[in-house]
XYZ file of C-alpha atoms in Angstrom:
554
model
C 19.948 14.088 -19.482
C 16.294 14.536 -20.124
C 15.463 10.934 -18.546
C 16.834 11.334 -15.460
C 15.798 15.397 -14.955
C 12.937 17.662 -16.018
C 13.759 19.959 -18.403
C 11.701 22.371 -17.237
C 13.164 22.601 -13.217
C 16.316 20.259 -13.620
C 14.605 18.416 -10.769
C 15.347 14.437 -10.872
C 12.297 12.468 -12.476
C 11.161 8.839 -12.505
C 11.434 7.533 -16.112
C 10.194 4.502 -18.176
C 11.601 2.234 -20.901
C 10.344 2.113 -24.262
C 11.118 -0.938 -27.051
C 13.357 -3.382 -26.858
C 16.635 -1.723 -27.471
C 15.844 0.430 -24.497
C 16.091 -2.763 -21.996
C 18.594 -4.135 -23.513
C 21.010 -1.585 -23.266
C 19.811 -0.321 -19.809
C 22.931 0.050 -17.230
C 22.681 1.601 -14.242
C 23.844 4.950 -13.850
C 24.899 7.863 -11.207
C 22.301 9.808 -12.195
C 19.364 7.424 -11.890
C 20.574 7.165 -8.375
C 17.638 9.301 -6.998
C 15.250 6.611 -8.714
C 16.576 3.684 -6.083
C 13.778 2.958 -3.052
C 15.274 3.626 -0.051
C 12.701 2.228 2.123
C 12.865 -1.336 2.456
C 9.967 -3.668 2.684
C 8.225 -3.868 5.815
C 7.457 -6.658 7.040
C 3.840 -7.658 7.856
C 1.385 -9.851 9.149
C 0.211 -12.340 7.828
C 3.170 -12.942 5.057
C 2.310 -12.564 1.351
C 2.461 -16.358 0.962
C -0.085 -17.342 3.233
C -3.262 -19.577 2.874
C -5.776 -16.453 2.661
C -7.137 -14.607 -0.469
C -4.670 -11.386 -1.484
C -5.582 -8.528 -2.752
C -3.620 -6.632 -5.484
C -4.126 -2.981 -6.803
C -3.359 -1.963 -10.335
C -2.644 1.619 -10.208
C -3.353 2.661 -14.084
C -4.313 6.689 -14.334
C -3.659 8.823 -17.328
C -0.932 7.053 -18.718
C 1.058 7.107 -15.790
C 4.110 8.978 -14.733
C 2.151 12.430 -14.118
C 2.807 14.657 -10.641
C 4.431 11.679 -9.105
C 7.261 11.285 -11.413
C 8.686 14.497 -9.442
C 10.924 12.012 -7.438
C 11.547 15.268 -4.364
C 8.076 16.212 -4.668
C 5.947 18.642 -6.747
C 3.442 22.014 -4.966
C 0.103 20.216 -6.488
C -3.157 21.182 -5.420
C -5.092 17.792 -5.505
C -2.924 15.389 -6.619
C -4.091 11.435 -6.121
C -3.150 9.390 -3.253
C -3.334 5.944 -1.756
C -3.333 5.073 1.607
C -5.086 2.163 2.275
C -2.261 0.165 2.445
C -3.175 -1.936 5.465
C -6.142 -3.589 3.195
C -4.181 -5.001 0.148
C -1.253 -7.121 -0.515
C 0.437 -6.209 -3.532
C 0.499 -2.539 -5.685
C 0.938 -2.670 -9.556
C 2.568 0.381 -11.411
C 0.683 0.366 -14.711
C 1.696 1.857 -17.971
C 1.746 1.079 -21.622
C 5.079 2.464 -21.867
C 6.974 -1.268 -22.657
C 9.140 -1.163 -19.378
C 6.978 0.208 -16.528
C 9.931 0.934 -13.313
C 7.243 2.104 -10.736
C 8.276 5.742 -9.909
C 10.410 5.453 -6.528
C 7.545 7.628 -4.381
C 5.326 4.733 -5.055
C 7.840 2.472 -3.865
C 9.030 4.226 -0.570
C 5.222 4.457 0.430
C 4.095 1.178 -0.113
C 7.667 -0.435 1.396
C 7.063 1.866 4.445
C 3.539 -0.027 5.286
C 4.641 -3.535 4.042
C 3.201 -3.465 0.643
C 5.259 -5.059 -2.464
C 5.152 -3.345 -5.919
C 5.640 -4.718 -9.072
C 6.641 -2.834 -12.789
C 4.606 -4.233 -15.430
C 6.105 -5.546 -19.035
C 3.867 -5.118 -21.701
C 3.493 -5.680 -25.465
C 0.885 -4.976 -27.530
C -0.759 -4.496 -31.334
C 1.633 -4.945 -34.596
C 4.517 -3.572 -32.585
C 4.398 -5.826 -29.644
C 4.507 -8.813 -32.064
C 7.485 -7.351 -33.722
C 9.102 -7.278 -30.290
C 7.895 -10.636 -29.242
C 9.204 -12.441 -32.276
C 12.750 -10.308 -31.485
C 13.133 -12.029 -27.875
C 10.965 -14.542 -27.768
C 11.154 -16.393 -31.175
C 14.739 -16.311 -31.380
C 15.332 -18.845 -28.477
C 16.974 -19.303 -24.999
C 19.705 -16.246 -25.583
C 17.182 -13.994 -26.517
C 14.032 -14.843 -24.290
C 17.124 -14.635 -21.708
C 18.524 -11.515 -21.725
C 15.253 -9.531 -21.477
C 14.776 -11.614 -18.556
C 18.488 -10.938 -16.676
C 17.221 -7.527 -17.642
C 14.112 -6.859 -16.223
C 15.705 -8.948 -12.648
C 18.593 -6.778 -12.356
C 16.472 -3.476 -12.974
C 13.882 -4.882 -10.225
C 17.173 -5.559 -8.056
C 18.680 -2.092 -9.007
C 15.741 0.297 -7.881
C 14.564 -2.225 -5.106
C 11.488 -3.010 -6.319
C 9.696 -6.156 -6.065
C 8.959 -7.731 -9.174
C 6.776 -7.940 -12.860
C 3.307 -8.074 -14.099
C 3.729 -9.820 -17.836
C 1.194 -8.293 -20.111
C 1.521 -9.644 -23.970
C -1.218 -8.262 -25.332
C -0.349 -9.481 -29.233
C -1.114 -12.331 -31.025
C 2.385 -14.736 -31.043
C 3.801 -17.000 -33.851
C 4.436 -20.974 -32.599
C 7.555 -20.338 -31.946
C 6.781 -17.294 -29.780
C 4.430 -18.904 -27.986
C 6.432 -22.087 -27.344
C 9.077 -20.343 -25.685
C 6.736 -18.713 -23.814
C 6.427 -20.519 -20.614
C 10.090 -21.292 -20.621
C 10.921 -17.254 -20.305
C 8.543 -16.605 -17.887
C 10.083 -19.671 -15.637
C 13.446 -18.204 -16.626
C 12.134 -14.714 -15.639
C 10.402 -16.181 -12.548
C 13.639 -17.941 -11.013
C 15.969 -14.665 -11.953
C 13.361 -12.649 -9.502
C 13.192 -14.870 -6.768
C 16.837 -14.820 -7.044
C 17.367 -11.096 -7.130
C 14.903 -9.521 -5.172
C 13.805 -10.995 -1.550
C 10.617 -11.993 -1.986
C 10.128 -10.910 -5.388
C 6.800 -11.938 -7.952
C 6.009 -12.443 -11.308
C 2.221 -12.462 -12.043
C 0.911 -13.578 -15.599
C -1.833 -11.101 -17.421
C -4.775 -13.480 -19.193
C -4.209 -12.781 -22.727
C -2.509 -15.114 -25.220
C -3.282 -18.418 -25.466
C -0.929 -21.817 -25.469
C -1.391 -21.647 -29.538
C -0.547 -18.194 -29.808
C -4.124 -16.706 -30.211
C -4.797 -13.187 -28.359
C -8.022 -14.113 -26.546
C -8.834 -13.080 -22.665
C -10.360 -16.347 -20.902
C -11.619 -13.993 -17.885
C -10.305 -17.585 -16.110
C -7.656 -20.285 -15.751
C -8.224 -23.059 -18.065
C -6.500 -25.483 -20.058
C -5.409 -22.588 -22.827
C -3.350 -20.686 -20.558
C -2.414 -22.847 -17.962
C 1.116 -23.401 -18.784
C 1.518 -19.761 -18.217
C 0.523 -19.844 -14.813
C 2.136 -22.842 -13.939
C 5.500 -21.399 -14.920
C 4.903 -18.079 -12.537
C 3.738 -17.267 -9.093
C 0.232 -15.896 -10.563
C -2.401 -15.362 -12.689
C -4.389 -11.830 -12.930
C -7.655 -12.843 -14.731
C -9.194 -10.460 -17.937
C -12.521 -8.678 -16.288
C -15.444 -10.140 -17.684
C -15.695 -13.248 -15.930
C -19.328 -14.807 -14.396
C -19.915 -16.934 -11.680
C -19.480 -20.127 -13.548
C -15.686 -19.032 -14.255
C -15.064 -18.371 -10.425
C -15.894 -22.021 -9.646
C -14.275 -23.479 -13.069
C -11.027 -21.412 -11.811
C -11.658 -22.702 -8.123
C -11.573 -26.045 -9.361
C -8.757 -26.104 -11.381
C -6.223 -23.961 -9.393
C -6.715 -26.575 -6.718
C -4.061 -25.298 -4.028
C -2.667 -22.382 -5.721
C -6.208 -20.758 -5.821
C -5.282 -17.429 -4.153
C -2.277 -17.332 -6.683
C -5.380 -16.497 -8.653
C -6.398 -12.590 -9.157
C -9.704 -12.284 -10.519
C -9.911 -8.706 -12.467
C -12.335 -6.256 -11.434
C -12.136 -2.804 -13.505
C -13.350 -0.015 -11.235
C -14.655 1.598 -14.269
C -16.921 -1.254 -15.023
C -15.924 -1.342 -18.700
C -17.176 -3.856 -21.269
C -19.660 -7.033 -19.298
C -18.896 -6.713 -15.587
C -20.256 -7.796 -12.465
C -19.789 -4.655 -9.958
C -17.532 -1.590 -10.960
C -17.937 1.680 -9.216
C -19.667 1.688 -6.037
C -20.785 -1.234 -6.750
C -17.119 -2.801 -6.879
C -18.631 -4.997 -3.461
C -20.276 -6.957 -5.834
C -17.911 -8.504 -7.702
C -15.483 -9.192 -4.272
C -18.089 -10.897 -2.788
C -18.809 -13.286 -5.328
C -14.507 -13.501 -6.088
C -13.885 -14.209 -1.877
C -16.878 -17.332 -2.201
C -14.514 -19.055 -4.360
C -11.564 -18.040 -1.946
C -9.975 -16.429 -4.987
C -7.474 -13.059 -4.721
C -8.807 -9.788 -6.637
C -6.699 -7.632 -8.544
C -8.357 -4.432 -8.179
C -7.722 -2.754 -11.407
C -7.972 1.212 -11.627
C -9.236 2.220 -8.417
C -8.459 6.346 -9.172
C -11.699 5.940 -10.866
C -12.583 8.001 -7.434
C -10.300 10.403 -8.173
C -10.743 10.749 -12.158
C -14.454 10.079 -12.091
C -16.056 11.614 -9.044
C -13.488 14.550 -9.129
C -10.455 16.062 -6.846
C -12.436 18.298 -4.945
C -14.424 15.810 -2.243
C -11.714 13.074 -3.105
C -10.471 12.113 0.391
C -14.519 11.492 1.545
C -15.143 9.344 -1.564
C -11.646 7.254 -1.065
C -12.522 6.371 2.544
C -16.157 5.215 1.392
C -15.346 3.175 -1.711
C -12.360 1.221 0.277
C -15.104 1.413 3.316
C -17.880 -0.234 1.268
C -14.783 -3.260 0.082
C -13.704 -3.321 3.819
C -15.477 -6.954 4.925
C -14.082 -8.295 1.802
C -10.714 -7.625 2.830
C -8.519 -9.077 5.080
C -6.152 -6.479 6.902
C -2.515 -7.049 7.745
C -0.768 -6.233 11.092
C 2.192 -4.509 11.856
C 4.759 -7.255 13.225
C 7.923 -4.616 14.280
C 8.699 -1.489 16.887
C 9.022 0.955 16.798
C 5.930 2.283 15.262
C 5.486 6.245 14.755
C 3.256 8.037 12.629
C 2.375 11.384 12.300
C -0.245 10.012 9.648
C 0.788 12.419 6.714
C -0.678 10.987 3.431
C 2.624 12.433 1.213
C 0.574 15.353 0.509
C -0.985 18.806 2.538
C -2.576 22.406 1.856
C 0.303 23.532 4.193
C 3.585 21.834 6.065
C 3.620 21.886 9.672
C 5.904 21.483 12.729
C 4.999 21.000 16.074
C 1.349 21.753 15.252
C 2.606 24.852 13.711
C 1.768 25.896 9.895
C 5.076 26.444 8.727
C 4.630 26.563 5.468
C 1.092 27.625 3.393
C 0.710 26.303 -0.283
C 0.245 22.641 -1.483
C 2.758 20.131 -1.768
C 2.761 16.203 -3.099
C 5.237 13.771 -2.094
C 4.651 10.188 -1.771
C 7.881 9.563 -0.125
C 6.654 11.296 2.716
C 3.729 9.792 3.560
C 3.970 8.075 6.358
C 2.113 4.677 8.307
C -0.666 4.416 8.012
C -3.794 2.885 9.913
C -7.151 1.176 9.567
C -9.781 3.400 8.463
C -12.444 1.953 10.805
C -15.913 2.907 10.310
C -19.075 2.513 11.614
C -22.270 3.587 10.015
C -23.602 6.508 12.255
C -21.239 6.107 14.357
C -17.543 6.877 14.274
C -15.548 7.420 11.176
C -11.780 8.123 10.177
C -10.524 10.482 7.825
C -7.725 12.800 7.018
C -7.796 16.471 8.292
C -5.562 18.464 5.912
C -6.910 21.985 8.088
C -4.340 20.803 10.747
C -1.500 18.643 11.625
C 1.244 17.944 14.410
C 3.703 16.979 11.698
C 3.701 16.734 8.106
C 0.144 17.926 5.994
C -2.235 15.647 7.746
C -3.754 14.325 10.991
C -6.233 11.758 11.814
C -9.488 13.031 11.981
C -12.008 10.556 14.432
C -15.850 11.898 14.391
C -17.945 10.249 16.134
C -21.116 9.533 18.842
C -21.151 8.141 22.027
C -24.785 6.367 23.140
C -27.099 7.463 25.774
C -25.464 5.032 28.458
C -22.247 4.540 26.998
C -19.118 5.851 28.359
C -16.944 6.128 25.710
C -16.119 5.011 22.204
C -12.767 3.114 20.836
C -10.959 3.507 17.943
C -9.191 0.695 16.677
C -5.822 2.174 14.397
C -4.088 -0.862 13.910
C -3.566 -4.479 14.883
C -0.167 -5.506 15.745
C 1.137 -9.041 15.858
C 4.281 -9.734 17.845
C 5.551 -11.169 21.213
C 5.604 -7.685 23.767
C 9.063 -6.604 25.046
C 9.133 -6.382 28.580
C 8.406 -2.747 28.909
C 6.765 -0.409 26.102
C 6.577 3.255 25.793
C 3.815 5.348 24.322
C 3.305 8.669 23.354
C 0.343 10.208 22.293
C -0.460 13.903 20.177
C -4.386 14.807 20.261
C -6.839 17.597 19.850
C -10.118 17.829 20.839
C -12.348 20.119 18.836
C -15.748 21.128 19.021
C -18.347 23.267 21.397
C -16.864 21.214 24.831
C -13.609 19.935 24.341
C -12.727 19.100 28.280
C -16.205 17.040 28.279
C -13.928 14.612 26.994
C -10.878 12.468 27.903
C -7.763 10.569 25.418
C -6.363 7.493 26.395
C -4.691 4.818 24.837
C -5.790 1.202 25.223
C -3.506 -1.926 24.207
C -4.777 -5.317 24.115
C -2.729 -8.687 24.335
C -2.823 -12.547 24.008
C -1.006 -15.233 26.156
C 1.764 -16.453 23.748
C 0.828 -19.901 24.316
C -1.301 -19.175 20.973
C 0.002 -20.344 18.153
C -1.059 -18.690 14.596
C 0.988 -20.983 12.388
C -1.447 -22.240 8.978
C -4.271 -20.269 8.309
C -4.431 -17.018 10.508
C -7.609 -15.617 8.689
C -9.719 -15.437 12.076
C -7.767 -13.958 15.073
C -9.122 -15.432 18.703
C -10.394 -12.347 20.870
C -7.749 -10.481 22.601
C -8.104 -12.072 26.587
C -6.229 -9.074 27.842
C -7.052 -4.962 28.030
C -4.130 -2.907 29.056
C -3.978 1.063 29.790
C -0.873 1.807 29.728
C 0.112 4.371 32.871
C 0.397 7.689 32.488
C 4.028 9.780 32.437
C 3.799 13.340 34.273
C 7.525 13.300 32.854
C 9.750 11.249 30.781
C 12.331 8.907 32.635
C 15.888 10.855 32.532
C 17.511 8.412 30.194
C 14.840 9.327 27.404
C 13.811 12.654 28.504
C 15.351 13.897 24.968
C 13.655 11.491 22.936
C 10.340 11.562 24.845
C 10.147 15.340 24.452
C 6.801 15.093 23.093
C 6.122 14.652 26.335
C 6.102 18.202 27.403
C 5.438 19.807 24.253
C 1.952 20.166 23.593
C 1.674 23.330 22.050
C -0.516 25.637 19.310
C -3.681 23.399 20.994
C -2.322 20.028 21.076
C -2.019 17.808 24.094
C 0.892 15.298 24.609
C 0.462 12.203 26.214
C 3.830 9.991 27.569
C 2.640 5.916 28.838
C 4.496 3.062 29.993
C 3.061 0.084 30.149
C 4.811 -3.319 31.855
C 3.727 -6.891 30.008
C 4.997 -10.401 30.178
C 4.444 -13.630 28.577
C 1.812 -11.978 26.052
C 1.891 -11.252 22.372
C 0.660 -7.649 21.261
C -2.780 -7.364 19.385
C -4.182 -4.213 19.388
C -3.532 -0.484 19.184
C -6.784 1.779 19.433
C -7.633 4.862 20.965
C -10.531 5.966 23.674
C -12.858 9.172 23.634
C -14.370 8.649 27.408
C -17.080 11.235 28.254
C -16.028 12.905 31.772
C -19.484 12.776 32.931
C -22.034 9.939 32.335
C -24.867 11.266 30.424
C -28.581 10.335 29.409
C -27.974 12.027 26.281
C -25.753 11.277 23.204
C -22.758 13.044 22.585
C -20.848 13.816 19.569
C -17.053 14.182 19.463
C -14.388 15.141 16.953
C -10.613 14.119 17.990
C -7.196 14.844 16.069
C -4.448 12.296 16.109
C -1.209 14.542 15.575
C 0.652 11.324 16.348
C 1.757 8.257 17.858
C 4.533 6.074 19.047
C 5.162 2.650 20.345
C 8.475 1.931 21.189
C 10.669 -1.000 22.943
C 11.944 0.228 25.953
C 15.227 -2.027 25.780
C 16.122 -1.197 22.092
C 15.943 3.042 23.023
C 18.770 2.555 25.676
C 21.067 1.118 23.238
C 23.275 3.857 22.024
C 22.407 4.253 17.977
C 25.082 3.025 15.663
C 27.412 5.472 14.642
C 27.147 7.297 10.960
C 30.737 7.206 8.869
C 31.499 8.331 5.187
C 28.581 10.483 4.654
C 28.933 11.650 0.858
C 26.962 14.463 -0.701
C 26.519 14.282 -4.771
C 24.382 15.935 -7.523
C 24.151 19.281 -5.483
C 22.084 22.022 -7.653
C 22.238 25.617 -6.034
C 19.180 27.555 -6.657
């Protein structure tokens, strides 16, 4: 069936819904089977529903559903990514199709680095009010089977909830079922999906009226009140902010002020200038919903798109407050679900593009500093996967060595950790330099229960002790250990705590020799594990009743 496979390549394809009749009649069905997440949410520090300002990212290119809708992957040259996952709290699939299910690539990438992601539901001109007055006018049946609807399909492809966009003017009796299917809708997703949302777009009004406040106020209250959010129209000022402030009183980061990248219509910011309008959102302690940020991509062009994504999230970074990974293990090869070539062991299998969100894997902080370090992607070479992490970066007249902080962890340390570490130095005088890893701790005693916006200091630096060869018991798993090959050098740690949480993962460029002068260095990251000693003894649970379906031989 064309919905489920391209008719083109027969390969399976994420789909949409469109109209009413389309929702309603939705079942699921063995061949939509390759459109279910099979990631599950990750969980993160701090959770969604703490006392901090989120930040959400509407994803809205081209109408959606282009090279990513190839649910095993597609050979594009170029295609759009997103990997800044550690800086934002929710991702929004848009379309104007009327169902948006965000295609499953989306989903596993985002789940895999703790991010939720929500479909969007939209209505809009003569048609939507046609559809409106269908489910909404016609009372509680109605209003409530396009909500059992739209929780079972979140439920069914596993993801995590709606973003409500009526974008039509509504008759009264519309309008005053409004709130009640949205409350309906609300308490089916909690109910359905762990953890699941349903945010509110600013658009109607309580008396029916299709006019964007670009704020909360008394017209559209009763919308928010009956869901877990409000995203706000774009073309807000200053004196909205602190209206919105004031009237959201507790729920204020259930708030997401819009900011369109493309700085359409009367906007503070847009652009490169996008800092504008978070600084201004973040006095008010407000959440952003960051809407279209592939205007990098669209706008500034494929060709130099990885350099322009690190410095527009780079120039948001102080505006946004990062999450930590709370779980072991953690591995990543730091593939972005896309290369110029596939390797293996630091081997180019494979020459030719590929594009597969699915595949992309953790991802880090993208620390930089101006002048002085920065980190990228390096699609020229890879341990695993199409990408590595590229760090560039100087080391001052006096200074020893620089460190690279790749991501903050929050969780009590097991006894005993092991690490292993994938690098390549490149440049005129690779062995002027040494790799090490560096972990850093705090006593448990700390608590971080309320509001864990500012972290204390770290009060302990560890470096972890180096592995000529892997204990016997893991000497399989551990093989990394010896295999440093095609230029890469493998690194195996250990590293003995007690009574400390863990806080910090980063990485240290040492010079060998202290120097007057200032040296520049360029390091690969092929990749990098942490792992719980205890939990790699235990033998892994045995696999039974493995089924194969929907085999195509080419």
């Amino acid at each position: 069936p064309a919905r489920y496979f391209d008719t083109k390549t027969t390969e399976p394809i994420s789909f949409f819904l469109s109209g009413l009749e389309e929702l309603l009649s939705w079942q699921p069905n063995s061949n939509d089977e390759f459109n279910v997440s099979a990631v599950p949410l990750a969980k993160r520090q701090p959770p969604l529903h703490s006392r901090r300002p989120r930040t959400l990212v509407c994803h809205d290119m081209r109408g959606g559903y282009l090279e990513d809708r190839f649910i095993q992957g597609s050979a594009t040259r170029n295609p759009y990514v997103f990997y800044h996952w550690r800086y934002i709290d929710i991702f929004v699939y848009f379309s104007h199709h009327t169902v948006t299910i965000p295609p499953v690539v989306w989903t596993n990438a985002a789940h895999r680095n703790g991010v939720p992601v929500l479909g969007t539901f939209i209505t809009e001109w003569t048609d939507g009010e046609k559809v409106c007055e269908a489910f909404l006018a016609s009372g509680e049946e109605a209003y409530g089977a396009v909500a059992e609807q739209l929780a079972r399909i979140a439920q069914h492809y596993r993801f995590d909830g709606w973003l409500i966009n009526i974008e039509n003017t509504l008759s009264a009796a519309a309008v005053g079922n409004l709130p009640l299917f949205l409350r309906d809708l609300t308490a089916r997703v909690h109910s359905a999906v762990p953890g699941g949302l349903v945010i509110w777009y600013d658009s109607v009004l309580k008396d029916g009226a299709l006019k964007w406040q670009n704020e909360l106020n008394d017209e559209n209250r009763m919308f928010f009140d009956a869901c877990d959010g409000l995203f706000t129209n774009y073309n807000w000022k200053e004196e909205q902010l602190e209206r919105t402030h004031q009237l959201a009183g507790p729920r204020q980061n259930d708030i997401y002020v819009g900011v369109d990248v493309f700085a359409r219509g009367d906007v503070i910011g847009g652009g490169f200038d996008t800092d504008k309008s978070l600084r201004l959102i973040r006095q008010y302690g407000l959440s952003a919903a960051i809407f279209a940020p592939g205007w990098v991509y669209e706008h500034l062009g494929k060709e130099n798109f990885l350099q322009n994504e690190n410095r527009f999230w780079g120039s948001l970074a102080e505006y946004l407050p990062t999450h930590s990974i709370c779980t072991l293990p953690l591995t990543t090869s730091f593939s972005l679900g896309m290369g110029t070539s596939t390797f293996l062991d630091g081997k180019d299998e494979e020459s030719g593009p590929w594009y597969d969100l699915s595949a992309q894997d953790i991802q880090p902080l993208y620390p930089e500093l101006q002048g002085r370090l920065s980190t990228s992607c390096c699609l020229q070479d890879a341990w695993c996967g199409g990408s590595s992490l590229q760090l560039q970066g100087t080391i001052a007249p006096g200074e020893e060595r620089a460190v690279v902080r790749l991501f903050s962890l929050q969780m009590p340390a097991p006894p005993k950790l092991f690490l292993t570490l994938l690098y390549k130095l490149e440049g005129p005088q690779p062995d002027d330099f040494t790799v090490t890893l560096e972990v850093t701790t705090w006593d448990s005693g700390i608590c971080l229960e309320g509001n864990p916006t500012s972290l204390p200091e770290p009060n302990g630096r560890h470096y972890p002790r180096f592995l000529p060869a892997p204990p016997p018991g893991l000497a399989k798993l551990l093989a990394a250990c010896h295999r440093g090959s095609h230029g890469w050098t493998s690194r195996c740690y250990e590293l003995e705590l007690q009574d400390c949480s863990l806080r910090d993962l980063s990485v240290i460029v040492s010079r060998q020799q202290p120097s007057l002068g200032e040296t520049s260095f360029t390091c690969l990251l092929g990749e990098v594990r942490v792992l719980d000693t205890a939990s790699l003894a235990a033998s892994p649970a045995q696999v039974h009743s493995v089924m194969a379906s929907q085999l195509w031989w080419q």
